[in-house]
Amino acid sequence: MGGLFSLVTNVARRQVEETVARAVRSVVLTLLAAVLLGIGLVFGAIAAHRWLEGLYGPIVAPLIVAGTFVVIAAIVLLASRSERAPPHLVSTPRTSAAAAGAPPTAASASDKQTALEASALAAGRELAQSLDGKQLALVALIAGFVSGRLLETRGPAKRQD
């Protein structure tokens, strides 16, 4: 009976070792891919900046690149926030005041601002949920380009090399 028991434990141990080895290999390869992706994004941002600098000048180009990254970060934060708490569980000043038994008051500017922020957040959530990663990056790129164009006060600058 001892031989059967050792055979079963050896098979089980071998399966666990193979599973752990596959998991470690997967983690290492994922980290390597993430590092390579980060390096690629840095060089892509540098190339985009240089190209935009040739088109729009040294002041507008970083604004476009920065705007793109800010929009991507905002979308990622909205997506992560929507995963943490469902919208009906997020407390707003209006709902918390009503829950505390405060008497309803006339709609003030802060209530309108809160409602506007809530609707913008809901629109951002819907956008983040309806698009995949590539589409979100494209929207962020377009938003960065448009914001850079809106911030531009003069025509395209000529390089003075």
PDB file of C-alpha atoms in Angstrom:
ATOM      1  CA  MET A   1       0.000   0.000   0.000  1.00  0.00           C
ATOM      2  CA  GLY A   2       2.968   2.308   0.657  1.00  0.00           C
ATOM      3  CA  GLY A   3       4.072   2.051  -2.975  1.00  0.00           C
ATOM      4  CA  LEU A   4       0.641   3.132  -4.241  1.00  0.00           C
ATOM      5  CA  PHE A   5       0.573   6.062  -1.831  1.00  0.00           C
ATOM      6  CA  SER A   6       4.044   7.257  -2.915  1.00  0.00           C
ATOM      7  CA  LEU A   7       3.069   6.900  -6.577  1.00  0.00           C
ATOM      8  CA  VAL A   8      -0.042   9.054  -6.064  1.00  0.00           C
ATOM      9  CA  THR A   9       1.887  11.681  -4.086  1.00  0.00           C
ATOM     10  CA  ASN A  10       4.651  11.773  -6.714  1.00  0.00           C
ATOM     11  CA  VAL A  11       2.109  12.331  -9.498  1.00  0.00           C
ATOM     12  CA  ALA A  12       0.345  15.033  -7.483  1.00  0.00           C
ATOM     13  CA  ARG A  13       3.663  16.715  -6.593  1.00  0.00           C
ATOM     14  CA  ARG A  14       4.755  16.681 -10.243  1.00  0.00           C
ATOM     15  CA  GLN A  15       1.449  18.253 -11.342  1.00  0.00           C
ATOM     16  CA  VAL A  16       1.782  20.993  -8.715  1.00  0.00           C
ATOM     17  CA  GLU A  17       5.390  21.684  -9.754  1.00  0.00           C
ATOM     18  CA  GLU A  18       4.389  21.945 -13.411  1.00  0.00           C
ATOM     19  CA  THR A  19       1.489  24.253 -12.577  1.00  0.00           C
ATOM     20  CA  VAL A  20       3.724  26.495 -10.460  1.00  0.00           C
ATOM     21  CA  ALA A  21       6.398  26.554 -13.179  1.00  0.00           C
ATOM     22  CA  ARG A  22       3.787  27.559 -15.782  1.00  0.00           C
ATOM     23  CA  ALA A  23       2.436  30.285 -13.483  1.00  0.00           C
ATOM     24  CA  VAL A  24       5.921  31.692 -12.782  1.00  0.00           C
ATOM     25  CA  ARG A  25       6.778  31.607 -16.496  1.00  0.00           C
ATOM     26  CA  SER A  26       3.510  33.384 -17.288  1.00  0.00           C
ATOM     27  CA  VAL A  27       4.150  36.100 -14.676  1.00  0.00           C
ATOM     28  CA  VAL A  28       7.713  36.660 -15.898  1.00  0.00           C
ATOM     29  CA  LEU A  29       6.634  36.885 -19.531  1.00  0.00           C
ATOM     30  CA  THR A  30       3.771  39.247 -18.628  1.00  0.00           C
ATOM     31  CA  LEU A  31       6.150  41.532 -16.717  1.00  0.00           C
ATOM     32  CA  LEU A  32       8.597  41.477 -19.610  1.00  0.00           C
ATOM     33  CA  ALA A  33       5.796  42.379 -22.021  1.00  0.00           C
ATOM     34  CA  ALA A  34       4.686  45.229 -19.725  1.00  0.00           C
ATOM     35  CA  VAL A  35       8.223  46.640 -19.550  1.00  0.00           C
ATOM     36  CA  LEU A  36       8.614  46.410 -23.327  1.00  0.00           C
ATOM     37  CA  LEU A  37       5.213  48.060 -23.799  1.00  0.00           C
ATOM     38  CA  GLY A  38       6.263  50.886 -21.473  1.00  0.00           C
ATOM     39  CA  ILE A  39       9.479  51.422 -23.421  1.00  0.00           C
ATOM     40  CA  GLY A  40       7.495  51.411 -26.661  1.00  0.00           C
ATOM     41  CA  LEU A  41       5.051  53.980 -25.283  1.00  0.00           C
ATOM     42  CA  VAL A  42       7.900  56.266 -24.205  1.00  0.00           C
ATOM     43  CA  PHE A  43       9.532  56.151 -27.624  1.00  0.00           C
ATOM     44  CA  GLY A  44       6.140  56.585 -29.292  1.00  0.00           C
ATOM     45  CA  ALA A  45       5.472  59.672 -27.188  1.00  0.00           C
ATOM     46  CA  ILE A  46       8.906  61.059 -28.058  1.00  0.00           C
ATOM     47  CA  ALA A  47       8.307  60.455 -31.775  1.00  0.00           C
ATOM     48  CA  ALA A  48       4.842  62.017 -31.608  1.00  0.00           C
ATOM     49  CA  HIS A  49       6.256  65.013 -29.764  1.00  0.00           C
ATOM     50  CA  ARG A  50       8.991  65.549 -32.345  1.00  0.00           C
ATOM     51  CA  TRP A  51       6.532  65.239 -35.212  1.00  0.00           C
ATOM     52  CA  LEU A  52       4.051  67.632 -33.582  1.00  0.00           C
ATOM     53  CA  GLU A  53       6.875  70.015 -32.734  1.00  0.00           C
ATOM     54  CA  GLY A  54       7.707  70.246 -36.433  1.00  0.00           C
ATOM     55  CA  LEU A  55       4.075  70.987 -37.236  1.00  0.00           C
ATOM     56  CA  TYR A  56       2.981  73.244 -34.367  1.00  0.00           C
ATOM     57  CA  GLY A  57       6.069  74.481 -32.590  1.00  0.00           C
ATOM     58  CA  PRO A  58       7.817  73.797 -29.291  1.00  0.00           C
ATOM     59  CA  ILE A  59       5.019  75.079 -27.051  1.00  0.00           C
ATOM     60  CA  VAL A  60       1.930  73.447 -28.532  1.00  0.00           C
ATOM     61  CA  ALA A  61       3.486  70.006 -29.161  1.00  0.00           C
ATOM     62  CA  PRO A  62       4.026  69.134 -25.466  1.00  0.00           C
ATOM     63  CA  LEU A  63       0.530  70.402 -24.695  1.00  0.00           C
ATOM     64  CA  ILE A  64      -0.952  67.979 -27.211  1.00  0.00           C
ATOM     65  CA  VAL A  65       1.102  65.046 -25.901  1.00  0.00           C
ATOM     66  CA  ALA A  66       0.337  65.946 -22.278  1.00  0.00           C
ATOM     67  CA  GLY A  67      -3.363  66.379 -23.053  1.00  0.00           C
ATOM     68  CA  THR A  68      -3.450  62.950 -24.636  1.00  0.00           C
ATOM     69  CA  PHE A  69      -1.920  61.323 -21.552  1.00  0.00           C
ATOM     70  CA  VAL A  70      -4.223  63.269 -19.208  1.00  0.00           C
ATOM     71  CA  VAL A  71      -7.308  62.122 -21.114  1.00  0.00           C
ATOM     72  CA  ILE A  72      -6.096  58.495 -21.090  1.00  0.00           C
ATOM     73  CA  ALA A  73      -5.416  58.728 -17.338  1.00  0.00           C
ATOM     74  CA  ALA A  74      -8.855  60.242 -16.695  1.00  0.00           C
ATOM     75  CA  ILE A  75     -10.543  57.458 -18.650  1.00  0.00           C
ATOM     76  CA  VAL A  76      -8.578  54.805 -16.769  1.00  0.00           C
ATOM     77  CA  LEU A  77      -9.481  56.409 -13.428  1.00  0.00           C
ATOM     78  CA  LEU A  78     -13.153  56.598 -14.380  1.00  0.00           C
ATOM     79  CA  ALA A  79     -13.107  52.969 -15.436  1.00  0.00           C
ATOM     80  CA  SER A  80     -11.412  51.871 -12.206  1.00  0.00           C
ATOM     81  CA  ARG A  81     -13.779  53.946 -10.101  1.00  0.00           C
ATOM     82  CA  SER A  82     -16.838  52.493 -11.808  1.00  0.00           C
ATOM     83  CA  GLU A  83     -15.583  48.966 -11.072  1.00  0.00           C
ATOM     84  CA  ARG A  84     -15.213  49.679  -7.346  1.00  0.00           C
ATOM     85  CA  ALA A  85     -18.671  51.029  -6.503  1.00  0.00           C
ATOM     86  CA  PRO A  86     -21.922  50.761  -8.437  1.00  0.00           C
ATOM     87  CA  PRO A  87     -23.407  54.176  -9.321  1.00  0.00           C
ATOM     88  CA  HIS A  88     -26.349  53.788  -6.970  1.00  0.00           C
ATOM     89  CA  LEU A  89     -23.989  53.321  -3.995  1.00  0.00           C
ATOM     90  CA  VAL A  90     -21.928  56.460  -4.645  1.00  0.00           C
ATOM     91  CA  SER A  91     -22.935  59.132  -2.156  1.00  0.00           C
ATOM     92  CA  THR A  92     -23.467  62.659  -3.418  1.00  0.00           C
ATOM     93  CA  PRO A  93     -24.050  65.712  -1.234  1.00  0.00           C
ATOM     94  CA  ARG A  94     -27.705  65.870  -2.313  1.00  0.00           C
ATOM     95  CA  THR A  95     -28.436  62.221  -1.441  1.00  0.00           C
ATOM     96  CA  SER A  96     -26.515  62.360   1.831  1.00  0.00           C
ATOM     97  CA  ALA A  97     -28.368  65.524   2.902  1.00  0.00           C
ATOM     98  CA  ALA A  98     -31.688  63.892   2.070  1.00  0.00           C
ATOM     99  CA  ALA A  99     -30.690  60.770   3.988  1.00  0.00           C
ATOM    100  CA  ALA A 100     -29.763  62.871   7.010  1.00  0.00           C
ATOM    101  CA  GLY A 101     -33.288  64.289   7.105  1.00  0.00           C
ATOM    102  CA  ALA A 102     -32.309  67.783   6.008  1.00  0.00           C
ATOM    103  CA  PRO A 103     -35.189  69.830   4.631  1.00  0.00           C
ATOM    104  CA  PRO A 104     -35.156  70.198   0.846  1.00  0.00           C
ATOM    105  CA  THR A 105     -33.929  73.607  -0.313  1.00  0.00           C
ATOM    106  CA  ALA A 106     -34.132  75.431  -3.594  1.00  0.00           C
ATOM    107  CA  ALA A 107     -31.713  74.239  -6.248  1.00  0.00           C
ATOM    108  CA  SER A 108     -28.517  76.200  -5.760  1.00  0.00           C
ATOM    109  CA  ALA A 109     -25.500  76.556  -7.988  1.00  0.00           C
ATOM    110  CA  SER A 110     -23.649  73.823  -6.098  1.00  0.00           C
ATOM    111  CA  ASP A 111     -26.561  71.385  -6.625  1.00  0.00           C
ATOM    112  CA  LYS A 112     -26.539  72.166 -10.331  1.00  0.00           C
ATOM    113  CA  GLN A 113     -22.754  71.683 -10.418  1.00  0.00           C
ATOM    114  CA  THR A 114     -23.115  68.366  -8.597  1.00  0.00           C
ATOM    115  CA  ALA A 115     -25.764  67.222 -11.067  1.00  0.00           C
ATOM    116  CA  LEU A 116     -23.572  68.291 -13.983  1.00  0.00           C
ATOM    117  CA  GLU A 117     -20.584  66.399 -12.545  1.00  0.00           C
ATOM    118  CA  ALA A 118     -22.729  63.304 -11.978  1.00  0.00           C
ATOM    119  CA  SER A 119     -24.013  63.364 -15.556  1.00  0.00           C
ATOM    120  CA  ALA A 120     -20.470  63.869 -16.909  1.00  0.00           C
ATOM    121  CA  LEU A 121     -19.264  60.948 -14.804  1.00  0.00           C
ATOM    122  CA  ALA A 122     -22.115  58.780 -16.072  1.00  0.00           C
ATOM    123  CA  ALA A 123     -21.298  59.740 -19.672  1.00  0.00           C
ATOM    124  CA  GLY A 124     -17.644  58.903 -19.085  1.00  0.00           C
ATOM    125  CA  ARG A 125     -18.580  55.532 -17.621  1.00  0.00           C
ATOM    126  CA  GLU A 126     -20.805  54.739 -20.583  1.00  0.00           C
ATOM    127  CA  LEU A 127     -18.026  55.722 -22.982  1.00  0.00           C
ATOM    128  CA  ALA A 128     -15.427  53.654 -21.128  1.00  0.00           C
ATOM    129  CA  GLN A 129     -17.709  50.617 -21.029  1.00  0.00           C
ATOM    130  CA  SER A 130     -18.765  50.814 -24.667  1.00  0.00           C
ATOM    131  CA  LEU A 131     -15.259  51.124 -26.146  1.00  0.00           C
ATOM    132  CA  ASP A 132     -12.321  48.752 -26.059  1.00  0.00           C
ATOM    133  CA  GLY A 133      -8.729  49.766 -25.278  1.00  0.00           C
ATOM    134  CA  LYS A 134      -7.718  50.757 -28.806  1.00  0.00           C
ATOM    135  CA  GLN A 135     -10.834  52.840 -29.278  1.00  0.00           C
ATOM    136  CA  LEU A 136     -10.269  54.596 -25.931  1.00  0.00           C
ATOM    137  CA  ALA A 137      -6.675  55.377 -26.910  1.00  0.00           C
ATOM    138  CA  LEU A 138      -7.900  56.770 -30.248  1.00  0.00           C
ATOM    139  CA  VAL A 139     -10.483  58.953 -28.485  1.00  0.00           C
ATOM    140  CA  ALA A 140      -7.772  60.182 -26.104  1.00  0.00           C
ATOM    141  CA  LEU A 141      -5.448  60.959 -29.012  1.00  0.00           C
ATOM    142  CA  ILE A 142      -8.156  62.906 -30.819  1.00  0.00           C
ATOM    143  CA  ALA A 143      -9.068  64.770 -27.620  1.00  0.00           C
ATOM    144  CA  GLY A 144      -5.414  65.670 -27.045  1.00  0.00           C
ATOM    145  CA  PHE A 145      -5.065  66.886 -30.621  1.00  0.00           C
ATOM    146  CA  VAL A 146      -8.260  68.953 -30.440  1.00  0.00           C
ATOM    147  CA  SER A 147      -7.306  70.461 -27.075  1.00  0.00           C
ATOM    148  CA  GLY A 148      -3.889  71.339 -28.470  1.00  0.00           C
ATOM    149  CA  ARG A 149      -5.503  72.998 -31.471  1.00  0.00           C
ATOM    150  CA  LEU A 150      -7.880  74.934 -29.239  1.00  0.00           C
ATOM    151  CA  LEU A 151      -5.000  76.138 -27.070  1.00  0.00           C
ATOM    152  CA  GLU A 152      -3.073  77.260 -30.114  1.00  0.00           C
ATOM    153  CA  THR A 153      -3.392  81.041 -30.427  1.00  0.00           C
ATOM    154  CA  ARG A 154      -1.469  81.516 -33.657  1.00  0.00           C
ATOM    155  CA  GLY A 155      -0.933  79.619 -36.890  1.00  0.00           C
ATOM    156  CA  PRO A 156       1.499  76.724 -37.137  1.00  0.00           C
ATOM    157  CA  ALA A 157       4.957  77.848 -36.064  1.00  0.00           C
ATOM    158  CA  LYS A 158       7.842  77.534 -38.464  1.00  0.00           C
ATOM    159  CA  ARG A 159      10.946  75.856 -37.094  1.00  0.00           C
ATOM    160  CA  GLN A 160      13.942  78.131 -36.836  1.00  0.00           C
ATOM    161  CA  ASP A 161      16.822  75.647 -37.016  1.00  0.00           C
TER     162      ASP A 161
END
